[in-house]
Coordinates of C-alpha atoms in Angstrom, one line a residue:
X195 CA -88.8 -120.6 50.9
X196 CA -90.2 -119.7 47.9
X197 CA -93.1 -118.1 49.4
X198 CA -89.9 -115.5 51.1
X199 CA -88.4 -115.1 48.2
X200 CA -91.6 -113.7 46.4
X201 CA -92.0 -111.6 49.3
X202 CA -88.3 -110.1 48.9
X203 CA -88.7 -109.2 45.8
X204 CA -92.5 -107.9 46.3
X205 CA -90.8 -105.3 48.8
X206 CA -87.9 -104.7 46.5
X207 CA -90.2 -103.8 43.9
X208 CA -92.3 -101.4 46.4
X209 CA -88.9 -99.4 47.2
X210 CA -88.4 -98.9 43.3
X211 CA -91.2 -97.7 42.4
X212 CA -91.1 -94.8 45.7
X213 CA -87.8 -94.2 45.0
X214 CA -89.4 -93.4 41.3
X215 CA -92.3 -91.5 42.8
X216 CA -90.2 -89.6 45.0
X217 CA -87.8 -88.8 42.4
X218 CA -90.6 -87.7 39.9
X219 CA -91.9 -85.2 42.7
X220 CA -88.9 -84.0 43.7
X221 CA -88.6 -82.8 39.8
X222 CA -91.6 -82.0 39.7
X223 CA -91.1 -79.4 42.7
X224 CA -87.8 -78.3 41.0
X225 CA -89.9 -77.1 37.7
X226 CA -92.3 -75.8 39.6
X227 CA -89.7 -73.7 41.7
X228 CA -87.7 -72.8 38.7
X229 CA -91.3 -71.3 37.1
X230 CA -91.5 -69.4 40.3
X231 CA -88.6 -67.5 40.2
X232 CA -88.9 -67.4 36.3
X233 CA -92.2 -65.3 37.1
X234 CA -90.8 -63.2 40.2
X235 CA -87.6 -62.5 37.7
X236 CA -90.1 -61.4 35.0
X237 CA -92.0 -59.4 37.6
X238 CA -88.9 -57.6 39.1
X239 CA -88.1 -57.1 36.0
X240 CA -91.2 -55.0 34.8
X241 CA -91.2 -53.3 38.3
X242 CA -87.8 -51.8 37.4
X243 CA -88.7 -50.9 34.2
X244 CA -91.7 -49.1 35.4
X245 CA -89.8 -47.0 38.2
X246 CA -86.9 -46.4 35.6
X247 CA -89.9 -44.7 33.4
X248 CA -91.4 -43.1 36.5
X249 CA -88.0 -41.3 37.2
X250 CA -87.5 -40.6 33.3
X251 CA -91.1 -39.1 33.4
X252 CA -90.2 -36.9 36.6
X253 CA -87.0 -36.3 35.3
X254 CA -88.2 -34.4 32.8
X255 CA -91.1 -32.9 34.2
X256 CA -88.8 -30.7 36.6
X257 CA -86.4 -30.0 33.4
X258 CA -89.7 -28.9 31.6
X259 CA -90.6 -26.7 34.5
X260 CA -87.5 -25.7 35.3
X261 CA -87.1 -24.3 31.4
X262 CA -90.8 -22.8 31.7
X263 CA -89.7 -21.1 34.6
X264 CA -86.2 -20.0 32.8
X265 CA -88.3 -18.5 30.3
X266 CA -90.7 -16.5 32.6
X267 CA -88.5 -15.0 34.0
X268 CA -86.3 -14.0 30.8
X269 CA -89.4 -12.5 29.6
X270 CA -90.3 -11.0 32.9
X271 CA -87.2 -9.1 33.0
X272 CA -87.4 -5.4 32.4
X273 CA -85.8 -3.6 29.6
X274 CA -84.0 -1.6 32.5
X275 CA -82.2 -4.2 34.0
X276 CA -80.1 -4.5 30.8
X277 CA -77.1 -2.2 30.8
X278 CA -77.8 0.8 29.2
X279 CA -75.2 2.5 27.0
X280 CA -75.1 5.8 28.3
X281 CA -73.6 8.8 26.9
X282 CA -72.0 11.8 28.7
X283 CA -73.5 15.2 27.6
X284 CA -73.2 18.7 29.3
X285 CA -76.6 21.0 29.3
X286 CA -76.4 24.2 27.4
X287 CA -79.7 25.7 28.5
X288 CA -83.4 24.0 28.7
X289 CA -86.0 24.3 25.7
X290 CA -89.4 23.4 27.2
X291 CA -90.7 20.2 29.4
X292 CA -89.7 17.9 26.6
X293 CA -86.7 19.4 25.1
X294 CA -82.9 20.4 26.1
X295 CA -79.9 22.0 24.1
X296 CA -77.1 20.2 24.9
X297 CA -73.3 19.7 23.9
X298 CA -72.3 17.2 22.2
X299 CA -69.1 15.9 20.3
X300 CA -68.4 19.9 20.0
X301 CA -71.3 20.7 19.2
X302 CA -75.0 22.1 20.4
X303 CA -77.4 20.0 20.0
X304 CA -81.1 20.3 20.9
X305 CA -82.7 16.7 22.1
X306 CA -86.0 15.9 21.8
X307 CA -87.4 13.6 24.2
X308 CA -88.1 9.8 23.9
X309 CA -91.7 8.7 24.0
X310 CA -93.5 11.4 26.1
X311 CA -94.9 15.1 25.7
X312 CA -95.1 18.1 27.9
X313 CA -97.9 20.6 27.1
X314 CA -96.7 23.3 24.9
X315 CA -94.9 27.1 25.8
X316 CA -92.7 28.2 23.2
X317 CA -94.8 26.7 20.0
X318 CA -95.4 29.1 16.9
X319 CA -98.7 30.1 16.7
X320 CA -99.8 28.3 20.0
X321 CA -100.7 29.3 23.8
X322 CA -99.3 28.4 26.3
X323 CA -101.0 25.6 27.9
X324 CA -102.1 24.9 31.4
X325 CA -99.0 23.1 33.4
X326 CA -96.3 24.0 30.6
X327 CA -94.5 26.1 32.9
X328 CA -94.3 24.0 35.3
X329 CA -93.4 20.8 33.2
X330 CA -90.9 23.5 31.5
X331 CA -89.2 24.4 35.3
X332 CA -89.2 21.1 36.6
X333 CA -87.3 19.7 33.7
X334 CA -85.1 22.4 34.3
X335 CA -84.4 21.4 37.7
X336 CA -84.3 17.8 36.9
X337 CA -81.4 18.4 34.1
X338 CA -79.1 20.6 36.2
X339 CA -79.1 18.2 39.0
X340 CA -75.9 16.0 38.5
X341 CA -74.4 14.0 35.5
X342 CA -76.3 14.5 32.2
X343 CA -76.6 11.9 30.0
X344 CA -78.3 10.0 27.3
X345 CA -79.4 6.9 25.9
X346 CA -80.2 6.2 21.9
X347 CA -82.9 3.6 20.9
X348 CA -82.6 0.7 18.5
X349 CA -84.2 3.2 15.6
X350 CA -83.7 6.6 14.0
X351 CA -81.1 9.3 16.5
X352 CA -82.8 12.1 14.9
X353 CA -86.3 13.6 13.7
X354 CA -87.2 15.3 10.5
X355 CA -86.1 18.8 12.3
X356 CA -82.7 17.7 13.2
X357 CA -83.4 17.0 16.5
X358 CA -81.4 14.0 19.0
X359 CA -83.8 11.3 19.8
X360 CA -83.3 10.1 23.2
X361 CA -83.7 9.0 26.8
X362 CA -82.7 11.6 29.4
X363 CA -81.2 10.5 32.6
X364 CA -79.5 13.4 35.3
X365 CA -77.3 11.7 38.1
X366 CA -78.4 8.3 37.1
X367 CA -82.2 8.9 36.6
X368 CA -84.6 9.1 34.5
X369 CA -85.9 12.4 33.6
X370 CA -88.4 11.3 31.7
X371 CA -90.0 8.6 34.2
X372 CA -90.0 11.7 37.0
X373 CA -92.3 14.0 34.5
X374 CA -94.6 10.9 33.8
X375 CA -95.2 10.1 37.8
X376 CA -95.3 13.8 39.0
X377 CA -98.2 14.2 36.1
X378 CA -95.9 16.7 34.0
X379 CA -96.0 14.3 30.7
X380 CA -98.1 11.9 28.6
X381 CA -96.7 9.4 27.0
X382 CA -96.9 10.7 23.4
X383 CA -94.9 9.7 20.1
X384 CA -94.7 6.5 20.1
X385 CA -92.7 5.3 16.7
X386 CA -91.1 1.3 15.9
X387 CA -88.5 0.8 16.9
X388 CA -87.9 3.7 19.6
X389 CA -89.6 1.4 22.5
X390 CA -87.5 0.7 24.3
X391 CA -89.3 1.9 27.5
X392 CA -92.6 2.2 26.3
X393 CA -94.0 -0.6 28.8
X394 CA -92.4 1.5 32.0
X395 CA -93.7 5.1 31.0
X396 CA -96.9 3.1 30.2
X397 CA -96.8 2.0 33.7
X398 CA -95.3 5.6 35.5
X399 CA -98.0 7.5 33.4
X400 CA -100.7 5.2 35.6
X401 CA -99.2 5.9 38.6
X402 CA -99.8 10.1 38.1
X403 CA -103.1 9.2 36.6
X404 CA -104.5 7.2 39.2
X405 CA -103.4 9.9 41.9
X406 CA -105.3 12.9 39.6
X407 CA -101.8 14.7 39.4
X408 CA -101.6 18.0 37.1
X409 CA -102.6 17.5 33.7
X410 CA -104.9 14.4 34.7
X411 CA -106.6 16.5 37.2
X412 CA -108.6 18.3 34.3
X413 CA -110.9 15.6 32.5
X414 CA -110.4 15.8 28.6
X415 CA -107.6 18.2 29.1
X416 CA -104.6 15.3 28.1
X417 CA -105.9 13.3 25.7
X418 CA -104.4 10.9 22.5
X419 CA -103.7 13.7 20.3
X420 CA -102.5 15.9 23.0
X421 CA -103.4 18.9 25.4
X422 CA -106.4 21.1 25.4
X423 CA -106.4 24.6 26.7
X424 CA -104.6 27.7 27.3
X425 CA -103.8 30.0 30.4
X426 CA -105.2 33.2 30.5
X427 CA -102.2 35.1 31.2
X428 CA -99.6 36.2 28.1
X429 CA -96.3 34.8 27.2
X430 CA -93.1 36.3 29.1
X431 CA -91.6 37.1 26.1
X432 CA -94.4 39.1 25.0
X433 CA -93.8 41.5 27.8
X434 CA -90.5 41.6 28.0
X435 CA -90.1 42.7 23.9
X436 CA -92.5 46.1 24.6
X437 CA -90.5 48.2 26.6
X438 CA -87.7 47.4 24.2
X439 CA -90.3 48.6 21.6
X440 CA -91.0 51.9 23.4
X441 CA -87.7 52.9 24.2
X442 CA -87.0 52.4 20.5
X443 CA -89.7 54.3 19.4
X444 CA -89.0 57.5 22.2
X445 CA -85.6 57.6 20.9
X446 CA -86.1 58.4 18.0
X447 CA -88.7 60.5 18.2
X448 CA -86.2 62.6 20.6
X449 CA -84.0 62.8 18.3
X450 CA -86.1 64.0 14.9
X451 CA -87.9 66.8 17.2
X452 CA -85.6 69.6 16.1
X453 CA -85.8 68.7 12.7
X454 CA -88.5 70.2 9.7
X455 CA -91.5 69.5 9.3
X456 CA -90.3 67.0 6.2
X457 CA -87.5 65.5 8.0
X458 CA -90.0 64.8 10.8
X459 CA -92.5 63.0 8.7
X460 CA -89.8 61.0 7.3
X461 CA -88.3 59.9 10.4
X462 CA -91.8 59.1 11.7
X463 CA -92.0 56.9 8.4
X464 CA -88.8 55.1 9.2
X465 CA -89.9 54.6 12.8
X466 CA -93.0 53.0 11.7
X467 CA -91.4 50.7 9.9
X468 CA -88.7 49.8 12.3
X469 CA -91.4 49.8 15.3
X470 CA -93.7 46.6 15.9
X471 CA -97.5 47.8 15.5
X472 CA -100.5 45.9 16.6
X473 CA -101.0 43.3 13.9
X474 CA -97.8 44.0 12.0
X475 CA -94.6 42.7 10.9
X476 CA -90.8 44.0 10.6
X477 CA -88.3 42.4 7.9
X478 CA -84.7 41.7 8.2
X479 CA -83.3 40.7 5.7
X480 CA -80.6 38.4 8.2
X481 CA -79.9 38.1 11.9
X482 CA -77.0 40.6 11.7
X483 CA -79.5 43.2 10.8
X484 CA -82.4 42.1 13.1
X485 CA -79.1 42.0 16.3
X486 CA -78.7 45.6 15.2
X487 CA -82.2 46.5 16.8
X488 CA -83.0 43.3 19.1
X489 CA -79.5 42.4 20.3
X490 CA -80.5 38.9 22.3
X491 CA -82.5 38.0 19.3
X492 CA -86.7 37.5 19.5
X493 CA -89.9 35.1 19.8
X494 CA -91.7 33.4 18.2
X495 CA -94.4 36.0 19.4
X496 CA -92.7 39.3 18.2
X497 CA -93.2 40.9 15.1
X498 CA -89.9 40.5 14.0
X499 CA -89.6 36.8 14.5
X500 CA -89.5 34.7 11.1
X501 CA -89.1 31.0 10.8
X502 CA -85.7 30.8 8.6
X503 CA -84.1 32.9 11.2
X504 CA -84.8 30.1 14.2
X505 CA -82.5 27.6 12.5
X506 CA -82.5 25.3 15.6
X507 CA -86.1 25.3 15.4
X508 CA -86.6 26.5 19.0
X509 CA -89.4 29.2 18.7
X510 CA -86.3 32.2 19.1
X511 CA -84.6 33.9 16.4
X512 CA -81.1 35.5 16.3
X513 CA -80.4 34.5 19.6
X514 CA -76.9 34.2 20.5
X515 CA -75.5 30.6 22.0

């Protein structure tokens, strides 16, 4: 009996001590499981913070581009495709390549054009140069072809001869782009901060270069400080102002022929005077005189010509508007 009563409590004692065993695993598996998830929550964790940053980073990668590329383009975009302020004009006749007369706020107005050149015909005391009559009729044509108008840079309106500053454009276009392709201009005069279009005429100016048009199909004819050359043949003023001469000069020797001999040598003295000579000069003492004799005025050529008589600076004295 006693030997079964040691052996009860012998087996009672065994289920105690794996009910302990079994309980101490089973929390042992618990901590362990908890640790897991503890780790795969830390890991998750880190993951998401490492995508979040990965979008962040891309995010603003694309907004970085995307300004880059804003930028391009604002500094891609031409002066042209702002809107020009434009204003209406009507021609009143055509100078030279370069240069119109034209009415403005009740007034004429000679305008010199922005930024390029044309080789010279009506200068004082200059030739007329290879291509100046042609850059002179082509301007011509350009200006009386639809709605004149013009367009004032950020700088001075007017140059130290009291001529407009500005950009020409006739039905919309620019005159002065046409004369830089066709190889009619340079670009020339280039003063801060009248640049507006200095870039495109730069550009227009390769174009006629690269094709050997006109004045770039002489080498060293254009250059930096200008044109080079002359043409052979005269001004047209030149001979339109000598049969004025001569039919000056035959009327009054027509009329002196019946007079003495002292009468005659003084009108031949007056006529000498009043008749351009080879090398001479004839003085006026205004324009109302000088319309007296030459009724359209004269150039810059003629004998009678002076410079405070050609008030609008256009190489022709007295001439009537």
């Amino acid at each position: 009996m006693k030997k079964w009563l040691l052996g009860i409590g012998a087996l009672s004692l065994s289920f105690s001590l794996a009910a302990c065993g079994s309980d101490s695993a089973s929390t042992d598996k618990t901590d362990a499981d908890k640790a897991k998830t503890t780790q795969q929550e830390e890991k998750d964790t880190k993951e998401t913070k490492t995508d979040s940053q990965s979008n962040d980073k891309s995010n603003n990668d694309k907004n970085e581009k995307a300004e880059n590329a804003s930028k391009k383009d604002s500094s891609n975009k031409k002066p042209s495709d702002s809107k020009k302020k434009l204003v209406d004009v009507t021609l009143n006749r055509t100078v030279d390549g370069d240069t119109i007369k034209v009415n403005y706020k009740g007034e004429v107005k000679t305008v010199r054009y922005l930024l390029v050149d044309t080789p010279e015909t009506k200068k004082p005391n200059s030739c007329v140069q290879p291509y100046g009559e042609d850059a002179s009729a082509r301007n011509k044509q350009l200006v009386n072809n639809g709605k004149l108008q013009l367009e004032f840079d950020k700088g001075d309106r007017t140059d130290k001869y009291g001529r407009m500053l500005a950009y020409v454009y006739a039905d919309g276009k620019s005159v002065q782009e046409t004369l830089l392709k066709e190889g009619l201009a340079r670009v020339a005069y280039v003063y801060e901060p009248n640049t507006k279009y200095l870039d495109t005429y730069k550009k227009d100016e390769q174009v006629a270069k690269d094709k050997d048009l006109k004045i770039w199909s002489k080498n060293g004819y254009a250059t930096d400080k200008g044109f080079n050359g002359c043409v052979t043949k005269p001004k047209k003023s030149v001979s339109v102002s000598k049969p004025a001469q001569k039919s000056v000069t035959t009327h009054q020797s027509e009329t002196h022929k019946s007079n003495s001999s002292s009468s005659a040598s003084s009108s031949s003295s007056n006529s000498a005077q009043a008749s351009p000579s080879t090398g001479g000069t004839e003085h006026f003492a205004n324009c109302t005189e000088l319309r007296k004799k030459y009724p359209h005025g004269v150039p810059s050529t003629h004998p009678a010509y002076t410079s405070k008589m050609d008030r609008d600076n256009d190489n022709f004295a007295c001439e009537k508007n």
